[in-house]
XYZ file of N, CA and C in Angstrom:
729
model
N -99.525 285.742 300.654
C -99.977 284.641 301.505
C -101.207 285.043 302.317
N -101.432 286.349 302.454
C -102.580 286.812 303.249
C -103.828 286.983 302.404
N -103.751 286.624 301.124
C -104.910 286.848 300.238
C -106.030 285.894 300.563
N -107.244 286.412 300.710
C -108.415 285.601 300.899
C -109.376 285.858 299.789
N -109.770 284.842 299.068
C -110.698 285.010 297.954
C -112.143 285.056 298.489
N -112.958 285.867 297.815
C -114.347 285.945 298.208
C -115.189 286.626 297.155
N -116.520 286.433 297.248
C -117.391 287.090 296.294
C -117.535 286.294 295.014
N -118.137 286.957 294.006
C -118.396 286.321 292.731
C -117.407 286.805 291.664
N -117.639 286.418 290.419
C -116.772 286.811 289.331
C -117.024 288.278 288.960
N -116.029 289.109 289.099
C -116.098 290.494 288.618
C -114.777 290.813 287.958
N -114.713 290.524 286.680
C -113.469 290.719 285.928
C -113.071 292.178 285.958
N -114.020 293.074 285.897
C -113.709 294.510 285.859
C -113.056 294.961 287.163
N -113.497 294.444 288.304
C -112.875 294.803 289.573
C -111.472 294.206 289.696
N -111.289 292.972 289.201
C -109.961 292.372 289.223
C -108.990 293.190 288.421
N -109.418 293.619 287.245
C -108.528 294.423 286.403
C -108.246 295.795 287.021
N -109.246 296.381 287.629
C -109.065 297.701 288.281
C -108.017 297.574 289.389
N -108.088 296.533 290.186
C -107.087 296.359 291.273
C -105.666 296.184 290.699
N -105.588 295.379 289.664
C -104.285 295.147 289.032
C -103.715 296.450 288.498
N -104.532 297.206 287.784
C -104.076 298.461 287.193
C -103.718 299.477 288.253
N -104.537 299.529 289.304
C -104.290 300.503 290.377
C -102.980 300.252 291.100
N -102.663 298.955 291.326
C -101.443 298.630 292.030
C -100.203 298.775 291.161
N -100.381 298.971 289.865
C -99.277 299.262 288.938
C -99.043 300.757 288.775
N -100.049 301.565 289.135
C -100.015 302.984 288.897
C -99.111 303.736 289.837
N -98.267 304.648 289.325
C -97.391 305.395 290.227
C -98.140 306.111 291.328
N -99.420 306.408 291.130
C -100.215 307.072 292.156
C -100.376 306.273 293.423
N -100.082 304.934 293.326
C -100.174 304.066 294.501
C -98.902 304.065 295.319
N -97.900 304.891 294.934
C -96.614 304.848 295.622
C -96.703 305.165 297.112
N -97.590 306.126 297.453
C -97.738 306.481 298.877
C -98.222 305.297 299.699
N -99.053 304.446 299.069
C -99.565 303.266 299.791
C -98.430 302.279 300.035
N -97.585 302.069 299.020
C -96.415 301.198 299.184
C -95.508 301.761 300.254
N -95.294 303.071 300.220
C -94.414 303.703 301.214
C -94.893 303.471 302.647
N -96.210 303.603 302.854
C -96.790 303.368 304.173
C -96.576 301.932 304.620
N -96.782 300.972 303.719
C -96.611 299.569 304.071
C -95.155 299.259 304.391
N -94.255 299.883 303.662
C -92.825 299.644 303.943
C -92.415 300.241 305.289
N -92.959 301.433 305.570
C -92.656 302.085 306.874
C -93.223 301.258 308.013
N -94.335 300.591 307.780
C -94.948 299.756 308.846
C -94.296 298.397 308.932
N -93.364 298.085 308.057
C -92.678 296.811 308.092
C -93.448 295.619 307.560
N -94.539 295.873 306.802
C -95.328 294.770 306.242
C -95.077 294.577 304.788
N -94.212 295.404 304.198
C -93.798 295.235 302.806
C -92.287 295.392 302.740
N -91.630 294.530 302.012
C -90.179 294.529 301.988
C -89.624 295.849 301.467
N -88.492 296.287 302.023
C -87.866 297.508 301.611
C -87.306 297.433 300.215
N -87.192 296.231 299.639
C -86.694 296.081 298.270
C -87.665 296.670 297.252
N -88.909 296.972 297.704
C -89.894 297.571 296.838
C -89.934 299.082 296.940
N -88.905 299.652 297.476
C -88.841 301.103 297.648
C -88.957 301.803 296.273
N -89.732 302.845 296.217
C -89.892 303.590 294.985
C -90.945 302.986 294.062
N -91.524 301.871 294.440
C -92.561 301.262 293.575
C -93.948 301.896 293.885
N -94.841 301.820 292.942
C -94.687 301.454 291.557
C -93.882 302.529 290.795
N -92.989 302.055 289.938
C -92.189 302.976 289.154
C -93.029 303.750 288.161
N -92.478 304.856 287.665
C -93.195 305.621 286.640
C -93.343 304.789 285.403
N -94.436 305.065 284.656
C -94.663 304.354 283.425
C -93.530 304.579 282.436
N -92.912 305.739 282.503
C -91.855 306.099 281.554
C -90.486 305.582 281.944
N -90.374 304.893 283.122
C -89.092 304.438 283.577
C -88.590 303.341 282.628
N -87.422 303.512 282.003
C -86.931 302.524 281.027
C -86.496 301.205 281.692
N -86.280 301.248 283.014
C -85.896 300.039 283.726
C -87.061 299.221 284.269
N -88.278 299.782 284.064
C -89.463 299.108 284.641
C -90.215 298.368 283.539
N -90.769 297.259 283.909
C -91.693 296.481 283.037
C -92.912 296.116 283.853
N -94.056 296.595 283.470
C -95.276 296.350 284.227
C -96.148 295.313 283.465
N -96.545 294.275 284.180
C -97.295 293.187 283.588
C -98.516 292.830 284.440
N -99.629 292.670 283.808
C -100.844 292.165 284.478
C -101.261 290.878 283.812
N -101.494 289.874 284.615
C -102.066 288.624 284.121
C -103.494 288.537 284.620
N -104.425 288.671 283.720
C -105.857 288.652 284.048
C -106.475 287.316 283.703
N -107.066 286.681 284.682
C -107.622 285.339 284.449
C -109.061 285.281 284.937
N -109.870 284.579 284.208
C -111.233 284.307 284.680
C -111.638 282.882 284.372
N -112.578 282.356 285.136
C -113.182 281.099 284.822
C -114.684 281.270 284.598
N -115.093 282.543 284.408
C -116.514 282.801 284.228
C -116.782 284.044 283.412
N -117.888 284.703 283.741
C -118.253 285.976 283.114
C -118.715 286.883 284.252
N -118.992 288.138 283.886
C -119.366 289.112 284.899
C -120.570 288.676 285.711
N -120.485 288.935 287.019
C -121.602 288.766 287.958
C -121.862 290.116 288.561
N -123.108 290.437 288.847
C -123.466 291.710 289.449
C -122.623 291.984 290.713
N -122.195 293.210 290.904
C -121.464 293.565 292.088
C -121.878 294.955 292.602
N -121.546 295.201 293.841
C -121.957 296.442 294.464
C -120.913 297.523 294.314
N -121.394 298.778 294.303
C -120.507 299.914 294.315
C -121.149 301.001 295.127
N -120.348 301.925 295.683
C -120.884 303.026 296.421
C -121.528 304.018 295.403
N -122.731 304.455 295.717
C -123.394 305.426 294.835
C -122.603 306.686 294.725
N -122.705 307.358 293.583
C -121.908 308.543 293.305
C -122.017 309.621 294.362
N -123.205 309.848 294.886
C -123.433 310.898 295.903
C -122.746 310.635 297.209
N -122.255 309.444 297.437
C -121.639 309.079 298.687
C -120.174 308.738 298.555
N -119.610 308.921 297.389
C -118.201 308.546 297.188
C -117.231 309.544 297.785
N -117.599 310.791 297.812
C -116.689 311.841 298.345
C -117.516 313.027 298.802
N -116.879 313.957 299.493
C -117.579 315.149 300.021
C -117.919 314.963 301.474
N -118.347 316.033 302.129
C -118.663 315.988 303.585
C -119.788 315.025 303.868
N -119.572 314.190 304.879
C -120.620 313.298 305.371
C -121.238 313.898 306.647
N -122.379 313.365 307.072
C -122.937 313.843 308.352
C -122.341 313.128 309.590
N -121.256 312.393 309.351
C -120.640 311.553 310.395
C -119.401 312.265 310.921
N -119.251 312.266 312.260
C -118.150 312.897 312.939
C -117.380 311.828 313.714
N -116.052 312.074 313.881
C -115.227 311.118 314.604
C -114.399 311.840 315.653
N -114.362 311.295 316.850
C -113.561 311.867 317.915
C -112.090 311.710 317.607
N -111.353 312.776 317.767
C -109.892 312.702 317.511
C -109.182 312.046 318.682
N -109.916 311.746 319.759
C -109.291 311.077 320.917
C -109.444 309.570 320.856
N -110.689 309.068 320.985
C -110.880 307.594 321.016
C -111.357 307.027 319.681
N -111.562 307.890 318.672
C -111.903 307.406 317.365
C -113.359 306.969 317.228
N -114.205 307.212 318.225
C -115.587 306.832 318.137
C -116.372 307.813 317.300
N -117.481 307.294 316.722
C -118.251 308.077 315.783
C -119.571 308.572 316.373
N -120.086 309.629 315.724
C -121.470 310.080 315.934
C -121.943 310.646 314.600
N -123.266 310.694 314.454
C -123.841 311.175 313.190
C -124.907 312.216 313.486
N -124.898 313.234 312.662
C -125.917 314.332 312.840
C -127.042 314.070 311.866
N -128.244 313.910 312.454
C -129.463 313.762 311.642
C -130.211 315.102 311.724
N -130.158 315.858 310.651
C -130.718 317.221 310.685
C -132.224 317.212 310.942
N -132.919 316.145 310.542
C -134.371 316.102 310.718
C -134.828 315.569 312.053
N -133.876 315.192 312.914
C -134.230 314.716 314.249
C -134.860 315.852 315.068
N -136.045 315.647 315.612
C -136.693 316.719 316.427
C -135.882 317.130 317.650
N -136.014 318.359 318.043
C -135.356 318.841 319.242
C -133.916 319.204 319.003
N -133.231 319.525 320.123
C -131.845 320.003 320.070
C -130.829 318.888 319.919
N -131.190 317.688 320.369
C -130.246 316.557 320.331
C -130.306 315.900 318.960
N -129.484 316.356 318.053
C -129.505 315.826 316.720
C -128.365 314.874 316.368
N -127.444 314.695 317.322
C -126.350 313.778 317.095
C -126.611 312.433 317.757
N -126.592 311.378 316.944
C -126.761 310.017 317.495
C -125.381 309.385 317.688
N -125.161 308.824 318.872
C -123.850 308.235 319.211
C -124.067 306.702 319.344
N -123.648 305.931 318.344
C -123.933 304.478 318.357
C -123.410 303.751 319.590
N -122.190 303.996 320.064
C -121.680 303.220 321.179
C -122.394 303.519 322.501
N -123.133 304.650 322.546
C -123.934 304.954 323.729
C -125.404 304.668 323.488
N -125.771 304.466 322.197
C -127.157 304.335 321.800
C -127.972 305.502 322.378
N -127.454 306.709 322.168
C -128.041 307.885 322.781
C -127.925 309.070 321.850
N -128.845 310.057 322.048
C -128.812 311.300 321.318
C -128.162 312.391 322.130
N -127.391 313.252 321.462
C -126.734 314.368 322.135
C -126.853 315.644 321.318
N -126.601 316.777 321.970
C -126.680 318.064 321.282
C -125.409 318.308 320.445
N -124.334 317.644 320.791
C -123.066 317.830 320.072
C -122.489 316.472 319.742
N -121.527 316.487 318.802
C -120.868 315.239 318.433
C -120.050 314.706 319.588
N -119.885 313.384 319.610
C -119.069 312.748 320.658
C -117.623 313.153 320.528
N -117.067 313.643 321.646
C -115.679 314.122 321.640
C -114.811 313.423 322.676
N -115.358 312.495 323.446
C -114.607 311.867 324.519
C -114.226 312.904 325.604
N -115.040 313.965 325.691
C -114.943 315.010 326.698
C -113.740 315.914 326.557
N -112.583 315.375 326.266
C -111.347 316.210 326.299
C -110.794 316.451 324.897
N -111.451 315.965 323.841
C -110.921 316.088 322.508
C -111.952 316.664 321.557
N -111.527 316.962 320.375
C -112.421 317.496 319.347
C -113.001 316.380 318.492
N -114.110 316.684 317.801
C -114.690 315.779 316.841
C -114.517 316.395 315.458
N -114.165 315.542 314.508
C -113.865 316.000 313.144
C -114.897 315.400 312.176
N -115.525 316.308 311.410
C -116.445 315.851 310.406
C -115.712 315.052 309.368
N -116.245 313.913 308.976
C -115.576 313.000 308.060
C -116.038 313.173 306.636
N -115.063 313.100 305.720
C -115.380 312.997 304.313
C -115.846 311.586 304.015
N -116.704 311.403 303.060
C -117.171 310.042 302.731
C -116.007 309.121 302.384
N -114.947 309.654 301.795
C -113.795 308.851 301.456
C -113.147 308.280 302.716
N -113.126 309.089 303.803
C -112.573 308.609 305.075
C -113.465 307.535 305.694
N -114.763 307.692 305.510
C -115.693 306.703 306.034
C -115.426 305.338 305.365
N -115.363 305.311 304.058
C -115.211 304.035 303.363
C -113.811 303.446 303.506
N -112.870 304.285 303.863
C -111.524 303.770 304.131
C -111.454 302.999 305.421
N -112.428 303.227 306.288
C -112.376 302.611 307.644
C -113.596 301.746 307.996
N -114.711 301.919 307.306
C -115.911 301.220 307.718
C -116.588 300.554 306.514
N -117.268 299.446 306.773
C -118.033 298.746 305.746
C -119.415 299.412 305.570
N -119.913 299.266 304.358
C -121.213 299.824 304.058
C -122.341 299.330 304.979
N -122.349 298.015 305.218
C -123.407 297.484 306.091
C -123.289 298.008 307.498
N -122.054 298.262 307.982
C -121.844 298.816 309.313
C -122.388 300.258 309.368
N -122.070 301.038 308.343
C -122.549 302.428 308.308
C -124.058 302.470 308.306
N -124.676 301.669 307.423
C -126.125 301.688 307.291
C -126.817 301.260 308.570
N -126.275 300.280 309.274
C -126.929 299.809 310.490
C -126.639 300.717 311.702
N -125.336 300.974 311.956
C -124.956 301.735 313.160
C -125.485 303.153 313.159
N -125.493 303.804 312.006
C -125.847 305.218 311.940
C -127.302 305.501 311.484
N -127.927 304.509 310.913
C -129.300 304.683 310.442
C -130.238 303.649 311.011
N -129.870 302.382 310.952
C -130.729 301.334 311.439
C -130.963 301.368 312.967
N -129.876 301.539 313.718
C -130.022 301.519 315.170
C -130.929 302.670 315.693
N -130.738 303.895 315.210
C -131.617 304.944 315.751
C -133.025 304.926 315.197
N -133.222 304.412 313.975
C -134.564 304.523 313.340
C -135.188 303.230 312.944
N -134.476 302.094 313.005
C -135.099 300.815 312.723
C -134.741 300.216 311.375
N -135.324 299.045 311.123
C -134.959 298.241 309.935
C -135.254 298.966 308.624
N -136.366 299.702 308.569
C -136.730 300.405 307.334
C -135.656 301.470 307.008
N -135.149 302.132 308.008
C -134.112 303.149 307.776
C -132.831 302.501 307.309
N -132.528 301.317 307.843
C -131.340 300.547 307.388
C -131.464 300.211 305.919
N -132.644 299.696 305.530
C -132.868 299.347 304.136
C -132.769 300.569 303.215
N -133.357 301.677 303.658
C -133.303 302.897 302.848
C -131.881 303.370 302.702
N -131.082 303.282 303.770
C -129.673 303.702 303.682
C -128.904 302.834 302.719
N -129.125 301.512 302.792
C -128.412 300.588 301.877
C -128.785 300.869 300.455
N -130.083 301.122 300.191
C -130.540 301.371 298.814
C -129.992 302.694 298.305
N -129.824 303.681 299.172
C -129.319 304.967 298.742
C -127.839 304.965 298.495
N -127.082 304.297 299.369
C -125.641 304.343 299.330
C -125.035 303.279 298.414
N -125.841 302.307 298.005
C -125.289 301.222 297.197
C -125.908 301.203 295.814
N -125.019 301.034 294.819
C -125.479 300.857 293.447
C -125.074 299.441 293.029
N -126.023 298.682 292.500
C -125.751 297.320 292.069
C -125.559 297.318 290.569
N -124.354 296.973 290.123
C -124.027 296.871 288.709
C -124.441 295.456 288.234
N -125.497 295.408 287.428
C -125.981 294.131 286.937
C -126.012 294.107 285.421
N -125.658 295.205 284.796
C -125.698 295.307 283.335
C -124.384 294.760 282.768
N -124.470 293.594 282.142
C -123.249 292.956 281.658
C -122.568 293.810 280.580
N -123.319 294.444 279.730
C -122.728 295.281 278.719
C -121.991 296.478 279.323
N -122.562 297.042 280.393
C -121.907 298.144 281.069
C -120.564 297.684 281.684
N -120.615 296.513 282.299
C -119.370 295.991 282.925
C -118.315 295.638 281.872
N -118.779 295.155 280.722
C -117.827 294.862 279.639
C -117.149 296.162 279.211
N -117.923 297.250 279.080
C -117.351 298.507 278.666
C -116.374 299.066 279.689
N -116.738 298.946 280.969
C -115.851 299.424 282.037
C -114.537 298.654 282.037
N -114.644 297.324 281.800
C -113.449 296.478 281.791
C -112.535 296.914 280.638
N -113.102 297.083 279.457
C -112.249 297.376 278.291
C -111.643 298.776 278.418
N -112.352 299.690 279.100
C -111.778 301.036 279.328
C -110.523 300.937 280.186
N -110.606 300.141 281.270
C -109.453 299.943 282.154
C -108.316 299.259 281.421
N -108.662 298.266 280.609
C -107.628 297.549 279.839
C -106.920 298.495 278.871
N -107.693 299.320 278.185
C -107.130 300.272 277.248
C -106.215 301.284 277.951
N -106.626 301.766 279.087
C -105.840 302.735 279.839
C -104.508 302.096 280.270
N -104.523 300.847 280.727
C -103.318 300.174 281.121
C -102.382 299.976 279.943
N -102.902 299.503 278.840
C -102.071 299.254 277.636
C -101.536 300.559 277.073
N -102.306 301.634 277.160
C -101.849 302.931 276.647
C -100.653 303.451 277.481
N -100.578 302.983 278.723
C -99.449 303.353 279.593
C -98.304 302.399 279.506
N -98.347 301.477 278.562
C -97.266 300.544 278.345
C -97.279 299.271 279.185
N -98.387 299.044 279.892
C -98.534 297.829 280.683
C -98.813 296.658 279.751
N -98.075 295.546 279.940
C -98.295 294.340 279.163
C -99.394 293.526 279.816
N -100.428 293.207 279.095
C -101.585 292.467 279.656
C -101.674 291.071 279.036
N -101.532 290.061 279.857
C -101.773 288.670 279.454
C -103.183 288.288 279.934
N -103.873 287.516 279.142
C -105.207 287.055 279.500
C -105.313 285.541 279.473
N -105.953 284.973 280.498
C -106.188 283.522 280.518
C -107.657 283.262 280.777
N -108.287 282.562 279.862
C -109.683 282.128 280.042
C -109.634 280.640 280.470
N -109.865 280.378 281.732
C -109.764 279.016 282.256
C -111.144 278.404 282.354
N -111.408 277.524 281.415
C -112.682 276.800 281.325
C -113.849 277.816 281.405
N -113.664 278.962 280.736
C -114.616 280.037 280.805
C -115.679 279.940 279.713
N -116.836 280.521 279.934
C -117.869 280.561 278.896
C -117.482 281.552 277.801
N -118.290 281.627 276.776
C -117.953 282.472 275.619
C -117.782 283.940 275.998
N -118.646 284.445 276.858
C -118.560 285.830 277.269
C -117.263 286.182 277.959
N -116.852 285.312 278.838
C -115.582 285.529 279.546
C -114.393 285.454 278.603
N -114.440 284.503 277.659
C -113.352 284.385 276.676
C -113.237 285.653 275.821
N -114.370 286.166 275.406
C -114.349 287.370 274.548
C -113.745 288.539 275.260
N -114.150 288.781 276.517
C -113.625 289.936 277.285
C -112.146 289.804 277.582
N -111.720 288.615 277.946
C -110.311 288.391 278.279
C -109.432 288.572 277.047
N -109.862 288.013 275.944
C -109.073 288.132 274.689
C -108.999 289.593 274.200
N -110.060 290.341 274.344
C -110.053 291.754 273.986
C -109.147 292.576 274.894
N -109.031 292.154 276.149
C -108.225 292.917 277.124
C -106.741 292.643 276.906
N -106.393 291.484 276.481
C -104.971 291.098 276.295
C -104.291 292.003 275.296
N -102.971 292.150 275.460
C -102.192 293.060 274.595
C -102.230 292.646 273.136
N -102.331 291.344 272.894
C -102.443 290.875 271.490
C -102.962 289.432 271.530
N -103.193 288.839 270.380
C -103.645 287.462 270.344
C -102.611 286.552 270.945
N -101.326 286.939 270.828
C -100.255 286.117 271.377
C -100.141 286.190 272.892
N -100.875 287.161 273.470
C -100.911 287.323 274.943
C -102.132 286.678 275.548
N -102.906 285.985 274.748
C -104.176 285.370 275.252
C -104.105 283.876 275.198
N -104.580 283.250 276.274
C -104.564 281.776 276.390
C -105.918 281.253 276.813
N -106.320 280.133 276.224
C -107.483 279.386 276.689
C -106.951 278.084 277.290
N -107.476 277.754 278.468
C -106.925 276.567 279.162
C -108.070 275.775 279.796
N -107.882 274.479 279.795
C -108.795 273.530 280.461
C -107.948 272.599 281.298
N -108.400 272.356 282.524
C -107.731 271.423 283.397
C -106.251 271.776 283.608
N -105.375 270.778 283.415
C -103.951 270.947 283.694
C -103.282 271.933 282.695
N -103.983 272.309 281.650
C -103.409 273.263 280.688
C -103.119 274.607 281.334
N -103.746 274.898 282.434
C -103.542 276.184 283.109
C -102.059 276.344 283.502
N -101.417 275.223 283.897
C -100.025 275.275 284.261
C -99.136 275.623 283.071
N -99.479 275.074 281.941
C -98.735 275.377 280.700
C -98.861 276.846 280.336
N -100.062 277.392 280.504
C -100.266 278.804 280.193
C -99.390 279.696 281.039
N -99.325 279.447 282.362
C -98.490 280.260 283.236
C -97.014 280.037 282.922
N -96.631 278.832 282.609
C -95.224 278.553 282.237
C -94.831 279.348 281.002
N -95.725 279.391 280.032
C -95.436 280.117 278.784
C -95.290 281.613 279.069
N -96.197 282.157 279.904
C -96.078 283.577 280.259
C -94.782 283.877 280.973
N -94.391 283.001 281.893
C -93.138 283.183 282.597
C -91.936 283.184 281.659
N -91.980 282.253 280.687
C -90.886 282.195 279.693
C -90.854 283.438 278.847
N -92.004 283.922 278.431
C -92.098 285.154 277.605
C -91.506 286.332 278.372
N -91.847 286.447 279.652
C -91.345 287.564 280.435
C -89.846 287.485 280.643
N -89.331 286.271 280.812
C -87.900 286.099 280.953
C -87.171 286.564 279.663
N -87.730 286.210 278.523
C -87.140 286.623 277.263
C -87.194 288.130 277.094
N -88.305 288.726 277.505
C -88.417 290.164 277.403
C -87.399 290.879 278.272
N -87.175 290.339 279.460
C -86.155 290.932 280.371
C -84.772 290.849 279.749
N -84.488 289.703 279.115
C -83.198 289.507 278.514
C -82.953 290.447 277.322
N -84.005 290.625 276.517
C -83.859 291.439 275.322
C -83.851 292.924 275.664
N -84.484 293.306 276.749
C -84.490 294.695 277.175
C -83.187 295.069 277.874
């Protein structure tokens, strides 16, 4: 109920999210949500192992279009030490710019000031952040502006965005990435249904190739979408009964 749709058509990202949330590696995320009371305790132990005979994993992948260019973090910024530090007390950030003249090389956004050391809130330590920690908590545009744009201006903001962001616009590349994820899911026993809802030829091709078989693929127009979902639900009910 809290889902908010946004952005353009990126079938590859949709499939990656579906596959990731089915993967046993996501169990720690489920555990945290359950401990916080935002996910029902009935989902304890999920996602189950792929080899669990009592588990059936299903992804329903639907599109009404074809791939549209989307952003990704550039490889050099995905992981590893960042120049950004965070106070273990109040959680505020500072960034070290090694090329900044003089001794004050740390820029502190909330003070709009330069300091010789990272912001620590006086009584606490500052911890250098891995890029993975940065992206887990902050948006790309925020990082580019607060840590680069504010101290150095609009040109620095643009340079930071261009360096940290990779724009995937190659449809063939996105097709290949999608089919790799589909193959990995199916190799692990995940059942993949595909629905092309009033989609162009490119979208139909990719969805049909991703589906587990021709019998798992549906083309729908208008009210036919309801029939497609009803058929999938019936198929899954039969599978549960026979297993």
